[in-house]
Each structure stands twice: as C-alpha cells, then as structure tokens.
Amino acid sequence: MATFETYDPGDYYDELIDADGHPRPGAQLLVDKIASLPPGELAIRQKAAEALLLKMGITFNVYGRDEGTEKIFPFDIIPRIVSASDWQKIESGLKQRIFALNEFIQDIYNQKRILKDKVVPEDLILTSRTYRKECEGFTPPRGVWCHVTGTDLVRDRDGRFYVLEDNLRCPSGVSYVLENRQVLKRTFPQVFEASRVRPVDDYPTKLLEMLTTLAPEHVQSPTIGVLTPGIYNSAYFEHSFLSQQMGVELVEGQDLVVSDGFVHMLTTKGLKRVDVLYRRIDDDFIDPAVFRPDSLLGVRGLVGVYKEGRIALANAPGTGIADDKVIYAYVPEIIRYYTGAEAILPNVPTYICRNDQDRAYVLAHLDQLVVKAANESGGYGMLVGPHATEAERAAFAAKITAEPRNYMAQPTISLSRVPTIVGDRIEGRHVDLRPYVLFGEEIYVQPGGLTRVALIKGSLVVNSSQGGGSKDTWVL
Amino acid sequence: MLSRVANAIYWMCRYIERAENVARFISVNLNLLLDMPSEKGKHWEPLVMITGDQELFEKNYPDYTQAAVSRFLTFDRNYPNAILTCLAAARENGRSIREIISSEMWEHLNTFYLELADNGSPDLALADPHRFFKIIQMRSHLFTGLMDSTMSHGEAWNFARIGMMIERADKTSRILDVKYFMLLPQADLVNSPIDNIQWTAVLKSASAFEMFRKEHHHITPRNVANFLIFDGQFPRSIRHCIAKAQICLHRIDGSPLGSANNTAEKRLGRLKADLEYTDIDEVIAHGMHEFLDGLQTRLNQVDAAIGSTFFNLKPLIEAATNEQ
C-alpha cells in the first residue's frame, strides 16, 4: 500500500498533515506507525475492522431493497486527531452555546423577552413548524430543555471551527463513537496508548446520571426507559446499545400506557410506572392525542402526564424551535443576549431568504451557495449550488421565491480533510465533527465525537444516507 | 420485564429449536438413504409430512426429490418453517431484545443467520449435506449453551427455556406421529430389517438411539414410543420437556409446583399430570395418532395461555379502562 509519501493534502486544511506535508504534532506517532506497516497490512486491518462491526451487528437497514441488505455504517480506520488546544475552544464554545440556546427556549415559551426586545423577530418563531404552542407557559425540571445535543462543526480552509447546525431534538450517532473506539483500540493499540487519547467510554454513565436527575422529586429510585420507534428505525442499534449500556429498559410506544395519571410499562407482572424517558421519537410522533393523530409510535396521553410533572422527557418537547435552520442565523445574537459575551464558536455566515436583500443575493449566487430548508435533516431538502445542475438550481430558486421563510443559504465551506483509505491508496476526504453534549446538573461535552467523512471523492455531504462514513475521533 | 420482551425471547428460542429440528429430520433422512438405496424415491415425502405443509410444497415444487425438499425445508423464504426463515425470525426477535440477551448470544445468532443466508450456502448444502445439516444442529446447541452459561437465569431466561421446551415437545411428537402412521399399517414389515432401520432412524432423529439402548434392548414400536413420550430423564422426551417447561413457568411468578396461579400454569400442570398418570399401553389402546394429535392441540393451548397471561396485556387493560 502506498503511504503518506505520495499523500497530497491539497488546497484544504488537513487534520493530520500540514501544508508542507509534515504530520501535525499530535499525529506524528500515528503517521509513523502507518508508514512502518508492511505493504497490504493497512488494508488487512481495515477489513478486520469491518468484519468486526458486521459480526457485532452494528448495521443499519437500507430501505427499498431486497431482504438481507443490511449494511455496516462505513468506517475508516485512520482516526481524526484533535489537539488539546483546539478541543479546549470547542468545549468552552459548546458549553456557552448550549447554555444560551436553553435560555432561549425557556424564554420564548414563557416571558418572550427576546422577542419583545426584538432581537429575534416574533413572526419567525410563530411560523416555525417546530414551535410547539402546547409548551407555552411550561418549565421542565430544573429549567433544562435540551438535555442531549449533537452539534455539527466544520473546519474551513483557514483552520477555524464553525458551527454548521444545532441538533437539539434526537441527535444520533453517539453509539458509533463508542463502538468505533472499541474497534480502533484493537486496530492501533500501541499508538492509541502512547498518544494519550481522552476516553469517551463514560458517556453512558453520564447520560444515566443526567436522566436520573430529571426524575420527579418524590421518586426514590426512578424507572428509566429509552423510547424507540422500533427495530425498523435506522438508529435502532443505538437505542438498544444505549439502554444496554445504561442498564435501563428499551421501550416502544406499544409497551406504554397512561393509566391513573401516570405512564406505565406493560410487563409480565402487570403495570409498572415509568419516571423518565429518554425518547428517540420526534415531537410529532410522541403523543397522538396532542401532536400527529396518525402516529402509531407514541403513547396517547404522554404529554398530559409530562405537563403534570409525573414523568420527565429528554429532550423536552419543543426544543426543535432552536433547531430551525433559519433561527440558527440568530444564534450569535442569542448568545450575546443571554450571556453578554460574543460567541466563542462562530456561525457559518448565513443569508436569510426572508430578508429581501439576502434573498436577492442568494438568487443571484445560487451557483456558489449551499441552500437549506429550515426543518429538514439527513442531507435532504438541500442544494449544493456548485455541484448542482442548471435545472436543479432553477427548481430551488422557485421554491425559495414561493416560501422564503423556509430557506437559508451559506457559502460553500471548504471542509477540512483527513487521510482516508481508498482502495490501495490514502487520499484526503472531507469531514465534519459532531460532539455530544449533555445538560444535567452541569454541561458535559464528551471529549471526542463523531467524525463523519464523505467517502465519495470531492463530495462535501457526509450524511450516511448519501455515501458518508465515519472515523474515530481522538482528542488529545 | 416488558411483555413484548418476554414474547420476543420466547419466540426467539422456539424458532431456533424449530430450525434445529428441521435440520435433524433432514440429517436422519440422509442417513436412511444410505441404508436403503432402493427406497430412494419415497424418502423425502414423509419429511414434508412431518411438518404438515404438503399443500404448500406441492403448490411450488413438482416432485418430492431430495433437492426440492431440502431447498423447501432449508432455504425457501416463502415457507414460514424453513430453517432460514426460522433463523431470520429468531434473529429479528433477538435484535429487538439485544439489550436483554448477552452479546455472545446475539453475535452467535447474527453470524449463524448471516452465514446461512449467504449466497454460497445452497451449493454447500448440496455438495456435502451431512456436514451442512450437522453444522446447523451444532450451532443451535452452541446457542443453547451460550444462553445457559452467559445469561442470568432470571425471568427472561425462563421464558426462553419454556419456548424451547414447548417447541421441542411438539417436534418430538410430530416425528413419532409420522413414523407411526407410515410404518405400522405395513404389518408384513414388522420386525423385518427395514422396520428396524426405520425405527432406529426415528430414535436417531431425536438423538435418542444410544440412550434408548441403555433403557430398552429391543427396538419395537412400543418401546420407541414409550421412550420418546414417557422417559423421565431423556432431554428430548415429551414428558421431560413438559416437566422442564413447568419448572420454568413456576419460577416466573414464584408459585410452588403443586399449585396453579394462572391459566398457563393450570393448562401446563394438567398436561404434565396426564403424562404422569398415563402409560404407553393405554396410549396404544386408544390410538397413537389420536393421542399425539391431542397432545399437539394441548401444547397450542398452553402456548395461547402463556400469551394471554404474560404477553398480551393491552387488550385486557383497554377493556378495563373502557369499563370505568
């Protein structure tokens, strides 16, 4: 196998190799190790890692194909390395951002100070599809709404990290962080040990501690469950994995009923009360009596019990409002409003299509911009201008004109790259970074996160549904 | 534990046991074939008879050839009791409770299924069928062993054991039923070498030949049936399976063996008592087929009672709330 001698970092920020072709300080051990492997050994280790993931059943379902087409989430064994100083900034930036967003959610469902002060336009909130009128006047336990967040960060050519998206509803992927780490420890044991990588394994413990603090006050030892849509959900593996690691029940909507003002599980010995649910079902589906009436996944009456304070939900219903991709543009001001400080982690510059001036610019520069719908995820509902055809751009322009509130646009970021195994070569591929943040008694940022990699040459889309894979993330 | 979880683990084990038994039937038939080459054409139909799914077979396959029957029973995804279909169902159940079972069990079941579902498997089954079906049986045993030694023997484990024991009792009764039905009418064959070979095969398909020999010296239909139905110690005899299922059932709600707290315990207890207070001569006098048929019906009733006692609380609760 060709190694780093022929590697070209290209005109991008490379996470392991600097512009002169030398390993970055934290990556020296890893690069030396890979260079020292006999020909073919790297490919053998890559295959072994994939076989291990398949054997462990860490797969996701591919819809619309024949039976048996489960796939592992593609995994590349060359890790991404984050220096201690970079991490320090990310960690403090995320803490600041999550704190402010939580204040924001509490405020807009209650006093609405930020709207009255006209920092964020009121109609923007009220027209958001993820604004939940049902949550008005409500304060969840300890005033915490967004208990689990997975914020997407990207690094541009200038080497700076930017926040690309806030995922405050049901961010997934943390199980891959934990499993990838298990596999990589076996793949590069000596380098791993010598590099003094910060551990990620206590995430389930931290998650359990956070969930325990949510329990209603009168409950001594709470019954906690992970609420999953079921085995056909693409993140089912993660739901099952987290409940196993925490030693709590994994429940589906069909396992729960509301009776006597509480939520109960149906067990072999009758009903058992549930006190805390880490729900991995979107707001829309959790309670057919309150949200979508056609939902078969949720529990009828759940939200009523929740508002009485007899069950805690993480994340709280209503957090999606801060996930709206147009409201995202206001987050730097939101941070300034609630903390009095400038955002430590900057946003990617954003054009808001409902503003006439911005919209005119966007429509004139579609070939240079990435356009996103306010409430889509998974890489859907978006246009990557430079890679789109003339017809695709025209279709998107029509959508923007018809519904300007629903779109925002950003310049194409030259995502940083990490060396990645491609056949028998190592080539640079673009990555992002999703660290996971827990908000319980205090805010905890897991030192690591999911590095998603666009495996297709030149591609900037890292979503697994669009040809993305993952890498282990080493924080030093 | 959650009703859905109990249901899933119960069915996971039933499906694995079912897959193992189908592999057993095929294995024994392959052995018979070596002993009775002249009978070649007639050997594969009874196998489908044991399953009771002749109609489905005949709709999709022209003849009872080895290739057709073995394909039907092993790889036909449209046939609900094919080995591959059973393992797929076992694995789906296992996946929905993988946080309950040990990762050893899950990984083994996952590999078991993935390798059987591999495109190369049908060729392997044709090239060396003896080895192929033996491997399936051994993998099922390995699963049982892993379950026994890597999972706590708590409520979930007890549900798993009940599923396995009820399925095994049902399959043993079917093996016996078909052979009895097939062999006995031919009075001229009684005590002939062919007869002997056939009854030996019945024993072997339940791995019972050697253990039978230690108890009984002569291979007669009566002795074979007696052993497979009533033996108290042989792990695949119907009585033994029922007794073990009963112990697990009582462990779940902690009631003593002599009493019965729910429909499932009542039905299973009655079945066990009947097996204890009946003997082989009585069964033969009343008709073997009628007895076995009745037994299968009662096993289905036990299954239904376990379902309504532990798994399907929702209709009951909804009915109860409606009344308020």
mmCIF file of N, CA, C and O in Angstrom, chain A residues 445-475:
data_model
loop_
_atom_site.group_PDB
_atom_site.id
_atom_site.type_symbol
_atom_site.label_atom_id
_atom_site.label_comp_id
_atom_site.label_asym_id
_atom_site.label_seq_id
_atom_site.Cartn_x
_atom_site.Cartn_y
_atom_site.Cartn_z
ATOM 1 N N VAL A 445 -19.333 17.963 27.884
ATOM 2 C CA VAL A 445 -19.051 17.729 26.466
ATOM 3 C C VAL A 445 -18.183 16.482 26.367
ATOM 4 O O VAL A 445 -17.084 16.430 26.940
ATOM 5 N N GLN A 446 -18.662 15.475 25.678
ATOM 6 C CA GLN A 446 -17.877 14.248 25.531
ATOM 7 C C GLN A 446 -16.611 14.557 24.729
ATOM 8 O O GLN A 446 -16.695 15.117 23.632
ATOM 9 N N PRO A 447 -15.427 14.222 25.275
ATOM 10 C CA PRO A 447 -14.191 14.571 24.556
ATOM 11 C C PRO A 447 -13.978 13.639 23.364
ATOM 12 O O PRO A 447 -13.358 12.587 23.468
ATOM 13 N N GLY A 448 -14.498 14.044 22.242
ATOM 14 C CA GLY A 448 -14.408 13.211 21.038
ATOM 15 C C GLY A 448 -15.559 13.609 20.168
ATOM 16 O O GLY A 448 -15.791 14.779 19.927
ATOM 17 N N GLY A 449 -16.316 12.647 19.757
ATOM 18 C CA GLY A 449 -17.455 12.955 18.906
ATOM 19 C C GLY A 449 -17.361 12.161 17.626
ATOM 20 O O GLY A 449 -16.399 11.429 17.395
ATOM 21 N N LEU A 450 -18.388 12.309 16.833
ATOM 22 C CA LEU A 450 -18.462 11.537 15.599
ATOM 23 C C LEU A 450 -17.849 12.349 14.465
ATOM 24 O O LEU A 450 -18.313 13.439 14.160
ATOM 25 N N THR A 451 -16.770 11.818 13.888
ATOM 26 C CA THR A 451 -16.231 12.428 12.683
ATOM 27 C C THR A 451 -16.871 11.729 11.501
ATOM 28 O O THR A 451 -16.689 10.536 11.308
ATOM 29 N N ARG A 452 -17.683 12.457 10.783
ATOM 30 C CA ARG A 452 -18.298 11.874 9.598
ATOM 31 C C ARG A 452 -17.457 12.241 8.382
ATOM 32 O O ARG A 452 -16.948 13.367 8.305
ATOM 33 N N VAL A 453 -17.305 11.316 7.471
ATOM 34 C CA VAL A 453 -16.412 11.523 6.338
ATOM 35 C C VAL A 453 -17.168 11.260 5.036
ATOM 36 O O VAL A 453 -17.893 10.269 4.924
ATOM 37 N N ALA A 454 -17.034 12.178 4.094
ATOM 38 C CA ALA A 454 -17.660 11.992 2.776
ATOM 39 C C ALA A 454 -16.730 11.097 1.963
ATOM 40 O O ALA A 454 -15.669 11.527 1.533
ATOM 41 N N LEU A 455 -17.120 9.836 1.788
ATOM 42 C CA LEU A 455 -16.200 8.872 1.174
ATOM 43 C C LEU A 455 -16.079 9.061 -0.337
ATOM 44 O O LEU A 455 -15.130 8.600 -0.952
ATOM 45 N N ILE A 456 -17.045 9.747 -0.920
ATOM 46 C CA ILE A 456 -17.004 9.963 -2.363
ATOM 47 C C ILE A 456 -16.050 11.119 -2.655
ATOM 48 O O ILE A 456 -16.114 12.178 -2.011
ATOM 49 N N LYS A 457 -15.178 10.889 -3.620
ATOM 50 C CA LYS A 457 -14.137 11.877 -3.919
ATOM 51 C C LYS A 457 -14.743 13.254 -4.188
ATOM 52 O O LYS A 457 -15.675 13.383 -4.995
ATOM 53 N N GLY A 458 -14.236 14.260 -3.509
ATOM 54 C CA GLY A 458 -14.685 15.625 -3.747
ATOM 55 C C GLY A 458 -16.003 15.984 -3.078
ATOM 56 O O GLY A 458 -16.368 17.142 -3.005
ATOM 57 N N SER A 459 -16.732 14.988 -2.582
ATOM 58 C CA SER A 459 -18.052 15.263 -2.011
ATOM 59 C C SER A 459 -17.940 15.994 -0.679
ATOM 60 O O SER A 459 -17.009 15.778 0.090
ATOM 61 N N LEU A 460 -18.920 16.867 -0.441
ATOM 62 C CA LEU A 460 -18.958 17.602 0.819
ATOM 63 C C LEU A 460 -20.107 17.130 1.692
ATOM 64 O O LEU A 460 -20.343 17.672 2.764
ATOM 65 N N VAL A 461 -20.858 16.116 1.236
ATOM 66 C CA VAL A 461 -22.010 15.647 2.000
ATOM 67 C C VAL A 461 -21.608 14.405 2.795
ATOM 68 O O VAL A 461 -21.253 13.382 2.228
ATOM 69 N N VAL A 462 -21.666 14.541 4.121
ATOM 70 C CA VAL A 462 -21.131 13.487 4.982
ATOM 71 C C VAL A 462 -22.220 12.567 5.532
ATOM 72 O O VAL A 462 -21.929 11.613 6.243
ATOM 73 N N ASN A 463 -23.488 12.816 5.206
ATOM 74 C CA ASN A 463 -24.573 12.018 5.780
ATOM 75 C C ASN A 463 -24.503 10.567 5.314
ATOM 76 O O ASN A 463 -24.211 10.300 4.159
ATOM 77 N N SER A 464 -24.822 9.649 6.245
ATOM 78 C CA SER A 464 -24.701 8.231 5.910
ATOM 79 C C SER A 464 -25.663 7.854 4.795
ATOM 80 O O SER A 464 -25.401 6.943 4.022
ATOM 81 N N SER A 465 -26.799 8.575 4.689
ATOM 82 C CA SER A 465 -27.742 8.250 3.629
ATOM 83 C C SER A 465 -27.210 8.695 2.261
ATOM 84 O O SER A 465 -27.793 8.371 1.243
ATOM 85 N N GLN A 466 -26.127 9.454 2.243
ATOM 86 C CA GLN A 466 -25.611 9.992 0.980
ATOM 87 C C GLN A 466 -24.134 9.643 0.786
ATOM 88 O O GLN A 466 -23.353 10.470 0.332
ATOM 89 N N GLY A 467 -23.758 8.435 1.160
ATOM 90 C CA GLY A 467 -22.392 7.990 0.899
ATOM 91 C C GLY A 467 -21.368 8.442 1.931
ATOM 92 O O GLY A 467 -20.192 8.551 1.621
ATOM 93 N N GLY A 468 -21.816 8.695 3.146
ATOM 94 C CA GLY A 468 -20.880 9.088 4.191
ATOM 95 C C GLY A 468 -20.478 7.897 5.051
ATOM 96 O O GLY A 468 -21.147 6.885 5.083
ATOM 97 N N GLY A 469 -19.362 8.061 5.746
ATOM 98 C CA GLY A 469 -18.905 7.040 6.682
ATOM 99 C C GLY A 469 -18.454 7.726 7.955
ATOM 100 O O GLY A 469 -18.758 8.897 8.173
ATOM 101 N N SER A 470 -17.715 7.009 8.782
ATOM 102 C CA SER A 470 -17.252 7.654 9.999
ATOM 103 C C SER A 470 -15.825 7.249 10.329
ATOM 104 O O SER A 470 -15.276 6.306 9.764
ATOM 105 N N LYS A 471 -15.253 8.008 11.248
ATOM 106 C CA LYS A 471 -13.897 7.780 11.740
ATOM 107 C C LYS A 471 -13.898 7.951 13.244
ATOM 108 O O LYS A 471 -14.757 8.644 13.781
ATOM 109 N N ASP A 472 -12.933 7.321 13.875
ATOM 110 C CA ASP A 472 -12.775 7.581 15.297
ATOM 111 C C ASP A 472 -12.163 8.984 15.460
ATOM 112 O O ASP A 472 -11.422 9.445 14.593
ATOM 113 N N THR A 473 -12.515 9.640 16.561
ATOM 114 C CA THR A 473 -12.017 10.990 16.816
ATOM 115 C C THR A 473 -11.164 10.961 18.076
ATOM 116 O O THR A 473 -11.669 10.623 19.145
ATOM 117 N N TRP A 474 -9.905 11.294 17.943
ATOM 118 C CA TRP A 474 -9.001 11.260 19.099
ATOM 119 C C TRP A 474 -8.784 12.677 19.602
ATOM 120 O O TRP A 474 -8.180 13.512 18.916
ATOM 121 N N VAL A 475 -9.230 12.920 20.815
ATOM 122 C CA VAL A 475 -8.941 14.212 21.439
ATOM 123 C C VAL A 475 -7.763 14.009 22.381
ATOM 124 O O VAL A 475 -7.783 13.111 23.225
#
